[in-house]
Amino acid sequence: MEHFLDQVINGLQLGFMYALIALGYTMVYGIIKLINFAHGDVFMVGAFIGYYGFAKWGMPLPLAVITAMAVCAILGVVIEKIAYRPLRYAPTISVLISALGVSLFLEYFCSLRFVFGPNYRVVQRPFEEVHWVLGGVTFNNIQVMVAVVVIIMLLLLQYMIYRTKIGMAMRTVSFDHDAARLMGVNVDSVISVTFAIGSALAAAGGVLFAIAYPQIQPFMGIMPGLKAFTAAVLGGIGIVPGAVLGALIMGQVETLTAAYLPTQLRDAIAFAILIIVLMVRPTGILGKNKPEKV
Amino acid sequence: MDMGKKTKMNLGKTAVLLLITLAVYVVMKALLISSILSSYWGLVLDQALITTIGALGLCIIYGFSGQFSLGHAAFYGIGAYAAAFVSKTYGHGSMAWFLLALPVGALTAALVAFLIGLPILRLRSDYLGIATLGFGIIVKVGMDNSNRLLPVLGGATGITGLPQVAGFDIIFLCTVMTVLLTRNFVQSSYGRACTAIRDDEIAADIMGIDTTRYKVLAFVFGCALAGLAGALYVHRYPFLHPSSFDFLKSFDFLLIVVLGGLGSMSGTIITSIAWVFLLEGLRFVLGQQFLEFRGVIYALILVVIILLRPQGIFGGKEVSVMAPPKAIPASGKEGPHADPGN
Amino acid sequence: MLTVNNIQVYYGAIQALHGISFEVNEGEIVTLIGANGAGKSTTLRTISGLIRAKSGLIEFMGQDITKTPAHKIVKMGLAHVPEGRKIFPNLTVHENLLMGAYTKSDRTEIAASLENVFQRFPRLKEREKQHAGTLSGGEQQMLAMGRGLMCKPSLLILDEPSMGLSPILVEEIFNIIQEINQLGTTVLLVEQNAFMSLQIAHRAYVLETGRILLSGTAADLQANPKVRSAYLGDVIE
Amino acid sequence: MPILEIKDLSKNFGGLKAVSSFDLTLEENEIVGLIGPNGAGKTTVFNLITGIFPVSSGSIKFMGQDILGMKPFKITQLGIARTFQNIRLFKQCTVLENVRTIFHPRVKYGLMDSFLHTPRYSAEEERITEKSFELLKTMNLDDRAHLTAANLPYGDQRRLEIARALAGEPKLLLLDEPAAGMNPSEVGTLVEMIRFIRDHFNITILLIEHQMGVVMNVCERLVVLDFGEIIAAGLPEEIRNNQKVLEAYLGKGVVSA
């Protein structure tokens, strides 16, 4: 039982990180209906910048996180401007292919020797890992840090979306671009803001990831990106609480499978659950199935 | 125009197509025999043709039927494994077993496609994409652990020592057959039913087309082609590894079909070949010193093409030998005339 | 106030507007009438910047807005209440109204506008905290109009405000339009319900397949047998 | 036996009554108009007949057969065809392909014939093409057979939808605003075409239309819908002078105007 609770805590840690990435996927999808395949790679860039920040440039950890978030926010906006915006009126599949191209570009570019290089790097944490036992359940300071950081970010995001003008504008753009334009909303800038926020969250996720599973390399974004995206679909893509819900489920499924079933089956079970959920609810757990107007 | 003229035109196009392929075959064969094309480039050429077969499968599924699949490589892999199993266990390099392994690969992929397609093809667009992507990952996990079920499949280490019995001739023949079958299918009433579903699924349903049935049909046919491609692949390259069939491979097929122009067989064929040669060509042009730039350049080319040609290179058009003959009504026979008053 | 000069609009290869010209003067209610598919909504969408005209000129308050993006046109004082209302169903009534004042930043001004709208539409006040998606059709139309008024526009464009409403509600809506106009807002109104809109309008234009067929004062057009026949269907000659 | 018999049909969306207690009987070879203001529920009636939405209550019988709960494609194959208010052509296909596609349920060759382009395939394709051209000719579209449907002007797209519907060899044709977006001369032609179709193909037509010119000219009977309920039914002349209809349809001022 205690072992089980330990696993739940591990799953929570993983789920929280997925949530940070999934939010970017879901916000972008909500607003321009694009599966932004480059998002996982923005997460990777965030991890590297954070790592350079605290390990090489001697920044205090919070500053390194903020630097990574700022760099990635700019990166996200630039990607959107160069690779997605020119295709605003093209078929969505063209944008998706562009996103794939950007994703590959980031991976290979970061693998270049004069950038980050192709090899794994072990991350030296800026602090010692400390374990605590509470009521028989073991947890450590990394898990606490992840939980605190993620919850703060989620609350900030929630505040921004529901309590600020730009958040309201984002909600209207995700409903209907034209209707938002008629209110005087500059849809292009709202899209830029969305990319900036989503990318910044992914960057924060990246730094946390680098610290929690202390290893980084240029292709590290692929699998977490895919899992986070799956989490967003599981919860109902385009819906912010859905992304968090989906991510927490994914985190639990993965750690529990790894703990109680052959570890190799981890990914298979996670995706099998996704398929089964979609069979029952074709637009995800919190998704609303809008019938098409005839 | 008399009855049967259209038939003749169709036969005429087929004849032209076969003549062109024959010419291509002779030229390629000559280049290979005279070693102007080294055995290395011969291998690349075969890979290009195999990719064409698989990509035409996705062209049917996505380009002509509108079913967004991100798991095409899974069926390519299923075909490869099924064929490898036959050849490794029974064939040991025998040609007859190889010829049997090809349909086994295609049919296994088709069967799996039918079983998975029936439930998941109810999903629409991106949801279908992500479900097929998930299926692809499940299949990949299956391959990684295949040795638990059948030790001969090798699990995560893959299979070595497969008999390399597939040569240019048979691969070329399979490609030509695939091109003809796809073209014939697309230009039939069944193909039209699929295209209608792609353009407007609800309208197709209300106009009397059993959409579930034709979505599954297109999916099964397309996946069978992927299976055939996989079966050829394992008999051409001596080493089979699960990582050749992961979701990145699915993206390869997808970007070929989209860059070629959705709904264009010609575009798919030309892009498949160009893409495989581009990848190898880059290796050649960059040389050892700059090889690490290959991925970056590849990615940039991809983004630039899609920005310049968002509709794909062929944008749904066909070169004339692949296009359907232009149907013209029989003259002399009067249709009913509305001939409205004003 | 608004001059539209010979605009041509295409959807892909299809020409939707074949050179439409008309004008709206300050203080007027001008109505565009015509059957479904005549190009009324397309005209409005072109004016408010949602669609680009291929050729022609649109001037608002003396400025060329032919190529101005939609969000800037709103800021100039032109509010467009679109066909089908397009209220934001997941936002509350209050938030919907705030969106109407998106271009404004002065809080006291916004509060005053809000007060104004609530005075005109007391039903909205009652439902202030509800999600807009839960409103009835008539309430949604009121919300859409109230939202349009939040930016204190000098020109209010209304696209099919009567659609799907019961006759009593239609009458109420038309009364409100008249009131809004009397308080100094110029109105450009598109309606299927031709006779109703001719009654409150000063001038009107009749559209047919992307062209202006007739124009004149509302009273003249109301009496014009051609308009009557187009709508009431006397035998086609 | 009536071709279509609808009894006490109702449809609710959430709490909203889109159609309530709707009755309609169509006899063979009639042309009947279904009119009413925007949002009155006319298209919903079409959607219920063609099986797009499940019915809340009531019954629909087509040629004596209960068609409630059938899938749309099955209903169409029984002999009901329709057009759409918001044109729904197969946009990327040519005009000819749009029509040829609809012959599919009755095509006389199998999948193998398709793959191999057998003589049976060729003969049947020949037949389908001929018939399609006949239909295109009927709708004055035969000279545009090879254009992409999306590039046709609205009027042509509407007529193509009719041609496509006829390719299903229906007994009952539902037309949803066939004249929308057409210019007056096209509308005049359309009226002739609708009559011709009825006589030539021997079918029953139910049509929704806003342009009263079309309705009054072509329909033998009218049913007026407002807020999902029938407010009047009868001959065009009767409807034209029915004050309730005039008010609901044209606005309250019309009578005094």
PDB file of C-alpha atoms in Angstrom, chain C:
ATOM      1  CA  MET C   1     -20.819  58.950 -42.995  1.00  0.00           C
ATOM      2  CA  LEU C   2     -20.313  55.676 -44.900  1.00  0.00           C
ATOM      3  CA  THR C   3     -19.717  55.552 -48.618  1.00  0.00           C
ATOM      4  CA  VAL C   4     -19.428  52.282 -50.468  1.00  0.00           C
ATOM      5  CA  ASN C   5     -18.255  52.691 -54.013  1.00  0.00           C
ATOM      6  CA  ASN C   6     -18.411  49.907 -56.562  1.00  0.00           C
ATOM      7  CA  ILE C   7     -17.034  47.082 -54.439  1.00  0.00           C
ATOM      8  CA  GLN C   8     -16.424  43.685 -55.984  1.00  0.00           C
ATOM      9  CA  VAL C   9     -15.945  40.677 -53.742  1.00  0.00           C
ATOM     10  CA  TYR C  10     -14.936  37.130 -54.568  1.00  0.00           C
ATOM     11  CA  TYR C  11     -15.107  33.907 -52.603  1.00  0.00           C
ATOM     12  CA  GLY C  12     -12.381  31.927 -54.298  1.00  0.00           C
ATOM     13  CA  ALA C  13     -13.367  31.862 -57.944  1.00  0.00           C
ATOM     14  CA  ILE C  14     -16.956  32.910 -57.328  1.00  0.00           C
ATOM     15  CA  GLN C  15     -17.907  36.543 -57.524  1.00  0.00           C
ATOM     16  CA  ALA C  16     -20.283  37.383 -54.703  1.00  0.00           C
ATOM     17  CA  LEU C  17     -20.633  41.148 -55.187  1.00  0.00           C
ATOM     18  CA  HIS C  18     -20.710  42.692 -58.631  1.00  0.00           C
ATOM     19  CA  GLY C  19     -19.960  46.300 -57.856  1.00  0.00           C
ATOM     20  CA  ILE C  20     -22.144  47.524 -55.002  1.00  0.00           C
ATOM     21  CA  SER C  21     -22.406  51.252 -54.292  1.00  0.00           C
ATOM     22  CA  PHE C  22     -24.428  53.025 -51.649  1.00  0.00           C
ATOM     23  CA  GLU C  23     -24.124  55.501 -48.849  1.00  0.00           C
ATOM     24  CA  VAL C  24     -25.323  56.045 -45.337  1.00  0.00           C
ATOM     25  CA  ASN C  25     -25.689  59.588 -43.996  1.00  0.00           C
ATOM     26  CA  GLU C  26     -25.387  60.612 -40.396  1.00  0.00           C
ATOM     27  CA  GLY C  27     -28.548  60.074 -38.385  1.00  0.00           C
ATOM     28  CA  GLU C  28     -30.199  57.743 -40.881  1.00  0.00           C
ATOM     29  CA  ILE C  29     -31.511  54.232 -40.749  1.00  0.00           C
ATOM     30  CA  VAL C  30     -30.600  52.658 -44.062  1.00  0.00           C
ATOM     31  CA  THR C  31     -31.712  49.155 -44.877  1.00  0.00           C
ATOM     32  CA  LEU C  32     -30.432  46.633 -47.393  1.00  0.00           C
ATOM     33  CA  ILE C  33     -33.109  44.157 -48.342  1.00  0.00           C
ATOM     34  CA  GLY C  34     -33.139  41.155 -50.630  1.00  0.00           C
ATOM     35  CA  ALA C  35     -33.557  37.402 -50.692  1.00  0.00           C
ATOM     36  CA  ASN C  36     -31.200  34.844 -49.182  1.00  0.00           C
ATOM     37  CA  GLY C  37     -27.979  34.752 -51.138  1.00  0.00           C
ATOM     38  CA  ALA C  38     -28.383  38.246 -52.584  1.00  0.00           C
ATOM     39  CA  GLY C  39     -25.118  39.359 -50.991  1.00  0.00           C
ATOM     40  CA  LYS C  40     -26.390  41.392 -48.042  1.00  0.00           C
ATOM     41  CA  SER C  41     -24.227  39.773 -45.399  1.00  0.00           C
ATOM     42  CA  THR C  42     -21.217  39.756 -47.699  1.00  0.00           C
ATOM     43  CA  THR C  43     -21.608  43.508 -48.141  1.00  0.00           C
ATOM     44  CA  LEU C  44     -21.661  44.052 -44.393  1.00  0.00           C
ATOM     45  CA  ARG C  45     -18.708  41.757 -43.806  1.00  0.00           C
ATOM     46  CA  THR C  46     -16.724  43.657 -46.396  1.00  0.00           C
ATOM     47  CA  ILE C  47     -17.520  47.000 -44.777  1.00  0.00           C
ATOM     48  CA  SER C  48     -16.410  45.857 -41.350  1.00  0.00           C
ATOM     49  CA  GLY C  49     -13.177  44.434 -42.700  1.00  0.00           C
ATOM     50  CA  LEU C  50     -13.818  40.694 -42.311  1.00  0.00           C
ATOM     51  CA  ILE C  51     -13.512  40.224 -46.063  1.00  0.00           C
ATOM     52  CA  ARG C  52     -11.328  42.164 -48.451  1.00  0.00           C
ATOM     53  CA  ALA C  53     -12.915  43.705 -51.520  1.00  0.00           C
ATOM     54  CA  LYS C  54     -11.072  42.921 -54.718  1.00  0.00           C
ATOM     55  CA  SER C  55     -11.781  46.389 -56.021  1.00  0.00           C
ATOM     56  CA  GLY C  56     -13.793  49.428 -55.006  1.00  0.00           C
ATOM     57  CA  LEU C  57     -13.621  51.912 -52.184  1.00  0.00           C
ATOM     58  CA  ILE C  58     -15.166  52.079 -48.736  1.00  0.00           C
ATOM     59  CA  GLU C  59     -14.997  55.308 -46.765  1.00  0.00           C
ATOM     60  CA  PHE C  60     -16.082  55.749 -43.183  1.00  0.00           C
ATOM     61  CA  MET C  61     -16.147  59.236 -41.622  1.00  0.00           C
ATOM     62  CA  GLY C  62     -14.088  60.492 -44.500  1.00  0.00           C
ATOM     63  CA  GLN C  63     -11.359  57.865 -44.140  1.00  0.00           C
ATOM     64  CA  ASP C  64     -10.565  55.093 -46.586  1.00  0.00           C
ATOM     65  CA  ILE C  65     -11.140  51.828 -44.725  1.00  0.00           C
ATOM     66  CA  THR C  66     -11.064  49.490 -47.720  1.00  0.00           C
ATOM     67  CA  LYS C  67      -7.899  47.805 -46.497  1.00  0.00           C
ATOM     68  CA  THR C  68      -8.135  48.530 -42.778  1.00  0.00           C
ATOM     69  CA  PRO C  69      -8.187  45.416 -40.566  1.00  0.00           C
ATOM     70  CA  ALA C  70     -11.457  44.729 -38.765  1.00  0.00           C
ATOM     71  CA  HIS C  71     -10.206  45.469 -35.257  1.00  0.00           C
ATOM     72  CA  LYS C  72      -9.133  48.970 -36.253  1.00  0.00           C
ATOM     73  CA  ILE C  73     -12.452  49.714 -37.910  1.00  0.00           C
ATOM     74  CA  VAL C  74     -14.243  48.894 -34.656  1.00  0.00           C
ATOM     75  CA  LYS C  75     -12.033  51.392 -32.914  1.00  0.00           C
ATOM     76  CA  MET C  76     -13.089  54.076 -35.397  1.00  0.00           C
ATOM     77  CA  GLY C  77     -16.655  53.733 -34.180  1.00  0.00           C
ATOM     78  CA  LEU C  78     -18.272  51.164 -36.397  1.00  0.00           C
ATOM     79  CA  ALA C  79     -19.980  48.267 -34.617  1.00  0.00           C
ATOM     80  CA  HIS C  80     -21.223  45.238 -36.520  1.00  0.00           C
ATOM     81  CA  VAL C  81     -23.743  42.846 -34.948  1.00  0.00           C
ATOM     82  CA  PRO C  82     -23.283  39.812 -37.165  1.00  0.00           C
ATOM     83  CA  GLU C  83     -25.798  37.414 -38.619  1.00  0.00           C
ATOM     84  CA  GLY C  84     -26.594  34.631 -36.196  1.00  0.00           C
ATOM     85  CA  ARG C  85     -25.565  37.010 -33.384  1.00  0.00           C
ATOM     86  CA  LYS C  86     -22.289  35.242 -32.610  1.00  0.00           C
ATOM     87  CA  ILE C  87     -22.511  35.933 -28.923  1.00  0.00           C
ATOM     88  CA  PHE C  88     -19.813  34.119 -26.941  1.00  0.00           C
ATOM     89  CA  PRO C  89     -21.693  31.223 -25.332  1.00  0.00           C
ATOM     90  CA  ASN C  90     -19.020  30.362 -22.765  1.00  0.00           C
ATOM     91  CA  LEU C  91     -18.686  33.904 -21.509  1.00  0.00           C
ATOM     92  CA  THR C  92     -21.173  35.384 -19.078  1.00  0.00           C
ATOM     93  CA  VAL C  93     -23.570  38.096 -20.179  1.00  0.00           C
ATOM     94  CA  HIS C  94     -21.439  40.590 -18.300  1.00  0.00           C
ATOM     95  CA  GLU C  95     -18.252  39.402 -20.025  1.00  0.00           C
ATOM     96  CA  ASN C  96     -19.931  39.511 -23.413  1.00  0.00           C
ATOM     97  CA  LEU C  97     -20.824  43.120 -22.836  1.00  0.00           C
ATOM     98  CA  LEU C  98     -17.302  43.915 -21.663  1.00  0.00           C
ATOM     99  CA  MET C  99     -16.017  42.405 -24.900  1.00  0.00           C
ATOM    100  CA  GLY C 100     -18.167  44.922 -26.715  1.00  0.00           C
ATOM    101  CA  ALA C 101     -16.114  47.649 -25.049  1.00  0.00           C
ATOM    102  CA  TYR C 102     -12.833  45.885 -25.797  1.00  0.00           C
ATOM    103  CA  THR C 103     -11.434  48.899 -27.641  1.00  0.00           C
ATOM    104  CA  LYS C 104     -12.156  51.189 -24.703  1.00  0.00           C
ATOM    105  CA  SER C 105      -9.892  51.419 -21.691  1.00  0.00           C
ATOM    106  CA  ASP C 106     -11.542  54.117 -19.592  1.00  0.00           C
ATOM    107  CA  ARG C 107     -13.210  52.217 -16.758  1.00  0.00           C
ATOM    108  CA  THR C 108     -15.749  54.883 -15.890  1.00  0.00           C
ATOM    109  CA  GLU C 109     -16.758  55.159 -19.531  1.00  0.00           C
ATOM    110  CA  ILE C 110     -17.212  51.398 -19.722  1.00  0.00           C
ATOM    111  CA  ALA C 111     -19.252  51.399 -16.522  1.00  0.00           C
ATOM    112  CA  ALA C 112     -21.469  54.129 -17.940  1.00  0.00           C
ATOM    113  CA  SER C 113     -21.995  52.219 -21.193  1.00  0.00           C
ATOM    114  CA  LEU C 114     -22.835  49.120 -19.203  1.00  0.00           C
ATOM    115  CA  GLU C 115     -25.358  51.061 -17.179  1.00  0.00           C
ATOM    116  CA  ASN C 116     -26.845  52.402 -20.378  1.00  0.00           C
ATOM    117  CA  VAL C 117     -27.193  48.978 -21.953  1.00  0.00           C
ATOM    118  CA  PHE C 118     -28.763  47.543 -18.822  1.00  0.00           C
ATOM    119  CA  GLN C 119     -31.240  50.396 -18.825  1.00  0.00           C
ATOM    120  CA  ARG C 120     -32.227  49.663 -22.378  1.00  0.00           C
ATOM    121  CA  PHE C 121     -32.261  45.893 -21.877  1.00  0.00           C
ATOM    122  CA  PRO C 122     -33.287  45.223 -18.275  1.00  0.00           C
ATOM    123  CA  ARG C 123     -33.523  41.506 -19.044  1.00  0.00           C
ATOM    124  CA  LEU C 124     -29.765  41.410 -19.514  1.00  0.00           C
ATOM    125  CA  LYS C 125     -29.232  42.901 -16.088  1.00  0.00           C
ATOM    126  CA  GLU C 126     -31.249  40.048 -14.584  1.00  0.00           C
ATOM    127  CA  ARG C 127     -29.039  37.515 -16.333  1.00  0.00           C
ATOM    128  CA  GLU C 128     -25.763  39.313 -15.903  1.00  0.00           C
ATOM    129  CA  LYS C 129     -23.894  36.369 -14.355  1.00  0.00           C
ATOM    130  CA  GLN C 130     -25.352  33.677 -16.597  1.00  0.00           C
ATOM    131  CA  HIS C 131     -23.439  32.128 -19.459  1.00  0.00           C
ATOM    132  CA  ALA C 132     -24.682  33.677 -22.665  1.00  0.00           C
ATOM    133  CA  GLY C 133     -25.267  30.254 -24.183  1.00  0.00           C
ATOM    134  CA  THR C 134     -28.167  29.711 -21.797  1.00  0.00           C
ATOM    135  CA  LEU C 135     -30.147  32.742 -23.015  1.00  0.00           C
ATOM    136  CA  SER C 136     -33.241  32.477 -25.194  1.00  0.00           C
ATOM    137  CA  GLY C 137     -33.135  33.615 -28.810  1.00  0.00           C
ATOM    138  CA  GLY C 138     -34.624  37.021 -28.077  1.00  0.00           C
ATOM    139  CA  GLU C 139     -32.299  37.598 -25.144  1.00  0.00           C
ATOM    140  CA  GLN C 140     -29.335  36.616 -27.277  1.00  0.00           C
ATOM    141  CA  GLN C 141     -30.323  39.170 -29.893  1.00  0.00           C
ATOM    142  CA  MET C 142     -30.603  41.815 -27.193  1.00  0.00           C
ATOM    143  CA  LEU C 143     -27.223  40.817 -25.862  1.00  0.00           C
ATOM    144  CA  ALA C 144     -25.715  41.040 -29.318  1.00  0.00           C
ATOM    145  CA  MET C 145     -27.154  44.518 -29.818  1.00  0.00           C
ATOM    146  CA  GLY C 146     -26.193  45.613 -26.339  1.00  0.00           C
ATOM    147  CA  ARG C 147     -22.681  44.340 -26.955  1.00  0.00           C
ATOM    148  CA  GLY C 148     -22.568  46.350 -30.164  1.00  0.00           C
ATOM    149  CA  LEU C 149     -23.625  49.485 -28.307  1.00  0.00           C
ATOM    150  CA  MET C 150     -20.926  49.087 -25.644  1.00  0.00           C
ATOM    151  CA  CYS C 151     -18.302  50.788 -27.789  1.00  0.00           C
ATOM    152  CA  LYS C 152     -20.635  53.758 -28.329  1.00  0.00           C
ATOM    153  CA  PRO C 153     -20.492  53.409 -32.096  1.00  0.00           C
ATOM    154  CA  SER C 154     -21.379  56.207 -34.451  1.00  0.00           C
ATOM    155  CA  LEU C 155     -22.542  53.593 -36.967  1.00  0.00           C
ATOM    156  CA  LEU C 156     -24.283  50.394 -35.889  1.00  0.00           C
ATOM    157  CA  ILE C 157     -24.562  47.618 -38.450  1.00  0.00           C
ATOM    158  CA  LEU C 158     -27.249  45.022 -37.772  1.00  0.00           C
ATOM    159  CA  ASP C 159     -27.438  41.801 -39.777  1.00  0.00           C
ATOM    160  CA  GLU C 160     -30.827  40.069 -39.642  1.00  0.00           C
ATOM    161  CA  PRO C 161     -31.781  41.073 -36.111  1.00  0.00           C
ATOM    162  CA  SER C 162     -35.232  39.524 -36.472  1.00  0.00           C
ATOM    163  CA  MET C 163     -34.075  36.061 -37.463  1.00  0.00           C
ATOM    164  CA  GLY C 164     -35.852  33.322 -35.570  1.00  0.00           C
ATOM    165  CA  LEU C 165     -37.741  35.687 -33.286  1.00  0.00           C
ATOM    166  CA  SER C 166     -41.449  35.699 -32.623  1.00  0.00           C
ATOM    167  CA  PRO C 167     -43.498  38.595 -34.087  1.00  0.00           C
ATOM    168  CA  ILE C 168     -43.840  40.291 -30.719  1.00  0.00           C
ATOM    169  CA  LEU C 169     -40.118  40.162 -30.137  1.00  0.00           C
ATOM    170  CA  VAL C 170     -39.432  41.337 -33.664  1.00  0.00           C
ATOM    171  CA  GLU C 171     -41.556  44.351 -33.014  1.00  0.00           C
ATOM    172  CA  GLU C 172     -39.749  44.997 -29.764  1.00  0.00           C
ATOM    173  CA  ILE C 173     -36.375  44.760 -31.471  1.00  0.00           C
ATOM    174  CA  PHE C 174     -37.435  47.132 -34.214  1.00  0.00           C
ATOM    175  CA  ASN C 175     -38.715  49.626 -31.658  1.00  0.00           C
ATOM    176  CA  ILE C 176     -35.365  49.484 -29.931  1.00  0.00           C
ATOM    177  CA  ILE C 177     -33.544  50.048 -33.219  1.00  0.00           C
ATOM    178  CA  GLN C 178     -35.651  53.139 -33.767  1.00  0.00           C
ATOM    179  CA  GLU C 179     -34.905  54.385 -30.272  1.00  0.00           C
ATOM    180  CA  ILE C 180     -31.205  53.834 -30.674  1.00  0.00           C
ATOM    181  CA  ASN C 181     -31.336  55.798 -33.890  1.00  0.00           C
ATOM    182  CA  GLN C 182     -33.293  58.643 -32.339  1.00  0.00           C
ATOM    183  CA  LEU C 183     -30.628  58.944 -29.677  1.00  0.00           C
ATOM    184  CA  GLY C 184     -28.094  59.696 -32.403  1.00  0.00           C
ATOM    185  CA  THR C 185     -26.668  56.392 -33.651  1.00  0.00           C
ATOM    186  CA  THR C 186     -26.730  55.875 -37.394  1.00  0.00           C
ATOM    187  CA  VAL C 187     -27.964  52.409 -38.333  1.00  0.00           C
ATOM    188  CA  LEU C 188     -27.302  50.187 -41.332  1.00  0.00           C
ATOM    189  CA  LEU C 189     -29.787  47.349 -41.237  1.00  0.00           C
ATOM    190  CA  VAL C 190     -29.926  44.171 -43.276  1.00  0.00           C
ATOM    191  CA  GLU C 191     -33.202  42.334 -43.207  1.00  0.00           C
ATOM    192  CA  GLN C 192     -35.084  39.519 -44.758  1.00  0.00           C
ATOM    193  CA  ASN C 193     -38.169  40.940 -43.137  1.00  0.00           C
ATOM    194  CA  ALA C 194     -38.397  43.634 -45.757  1.00  0.00           C
ATOM    195  CA  PHE C 195     -41.601  45.394 -44.887  1.00  0.00           C
ATOM    196  CA  MET C 196     -40.825  45.616 -41.243  1.00  0.00           C
ATOM    197  CA  SER C 197     -37.483  47.227 -41.925  1.00  0.00           C
ATOM    198  CA  LEU C 198     -38.892  49.542 -44.581  1.00  0.00           C
ATOM    199  CA  GLN C 199     -41.221  50.893 -41.932  1.00  0.00           C
ATOM    200  CA  ILE C 200     -38.468  52.104 -39.661  1.00  0.00           C
ATOM    201  CA  ALA C 201     -35.852  52.954 -42.302  1.00  0.00           C
ATOM    202  CA  HIS C 202     -35.328  56.291 -43.964  1.00  0.00           C
ATOM    203  CA  ARG C 203     -33.822  54.930 -47.115  1.00  0.00           C
ATOM    204  CA  ALA C 204     -33.345  51.499 -48.597  1.00  0.00           C
ATOM    205  CA  TYR C 205     -31.485  49.542 -51.241  1.00  0.00           C
ATOM    206  CA  VAL C 206     -32.757  46.328 -52.782  1.00  0.00           C
ATOM    207  CA  LEU C 207     -30.058  43.750 -53.546  1.00  0.00           C
ATOM    208  CA  GLU C 208     -30.275  40.916 -55.976  1.00  0.00           C
ATOM    209  CA  THR C 209     -27.458  38.443 -56.662  1.00  0.00           C
ATOM    210  CA  GLY C 210     -24.680  40.796 -55.722  1.00  0.00           C
ATOM    211  CA  ARG C 211     -26.060  43.902 -57.389  1.00  0.00           C
ATOM    212  CA  ILE C 212     -28.164  46.857 -56.310  1.00  0.00           C
ATOM    213  CA  LEU C 213     -31.495  46.528 -58.052  1.00  0.00           C
ATOM    214  CA  LEU C 214     -33.420  49.471 -56.645  1.00  0.00           C
ATOM    215  CA  SER C 215     -32.864  52.290 -54.242  1.00  0.00           C
ATOM    216  CA  GLY C 216     -34.877  55.108 -52.807  1.00  0.00           C
ATOM    217  CA  THR C 217     -36.668  56.319 -49.731  1.00  0.00           C
ATOM    218  CA  ALA C 218     -38.265  53.622 -47.677  1.00  0.00           C
ATOM    219  CA  ALA C 219     -41.719  54.973 -48.379  1.00  0.00           C
ATOM    220  CA  ASP C 220     -41.175  54.934 -52.142  1.00  0.00           C
ATOM    221  CA  LEU C 221     -39.873  51.389 -52.115  1.00  0.00           C
ATOM    222  CA  GLN C 222     -42.696  50.235 -49.919  1.00  0.00           C
ATOM    223  CA  ALA C 223     -45.101  51.441 -52.554  1.00  0.00           C
ATOM    224  CA  ASN C 224     -43.031  50.144 -55.457  1.00  0.00           C
ATOM    225  CA  PRO C 225     -44.883  47.241 -57.079  1.00  0.00           C
ATOM    226  CA  LYS C 226     -41.579  45.662 -58.097  1.00  0.00           C
ATOM    227  CA  VAL C 227     -40.539  45.226 -54.470  1.00  0.00           C
ATOM    228  CA  ARG C 228     -43.966  43.928 -53.607  1.00  0.00           C
ATOM    229  CA  SER C 229     -43.857  41.404 -56.384  1.00  0.00           C
ATOM    230  CA  ALA C 230     -40.364  40.249 -55.523  1.00  0.00           C
ATOM    231  CA  TYR C 231     -41.565  39.537 -52.028  1.00  0.00           C
ATOM    232  CA  LEU C 232     -45.146  38.523 -52.499  1.00  0.00           C
ATOM    233  CA  GLY C 233     -44.642  36.677 -55.732  1.00  0.00           C
ATOM    234  CA  ASP C 234     -47.000  37.888 -58.319  1.00  0.00           C
ATOM    235  CA  VAL C 235     -46.521  36.024 -61.532  1.00  0.00           C
ATOM    236  CA  ILE C 236     -43.044  36.262 -62.932  1.00  0.00           C
ATOM    237  CA  GLU C 237     -43.179  38.056 -66.208  1.00  0.00           C
TER     238      GLU C 237
END
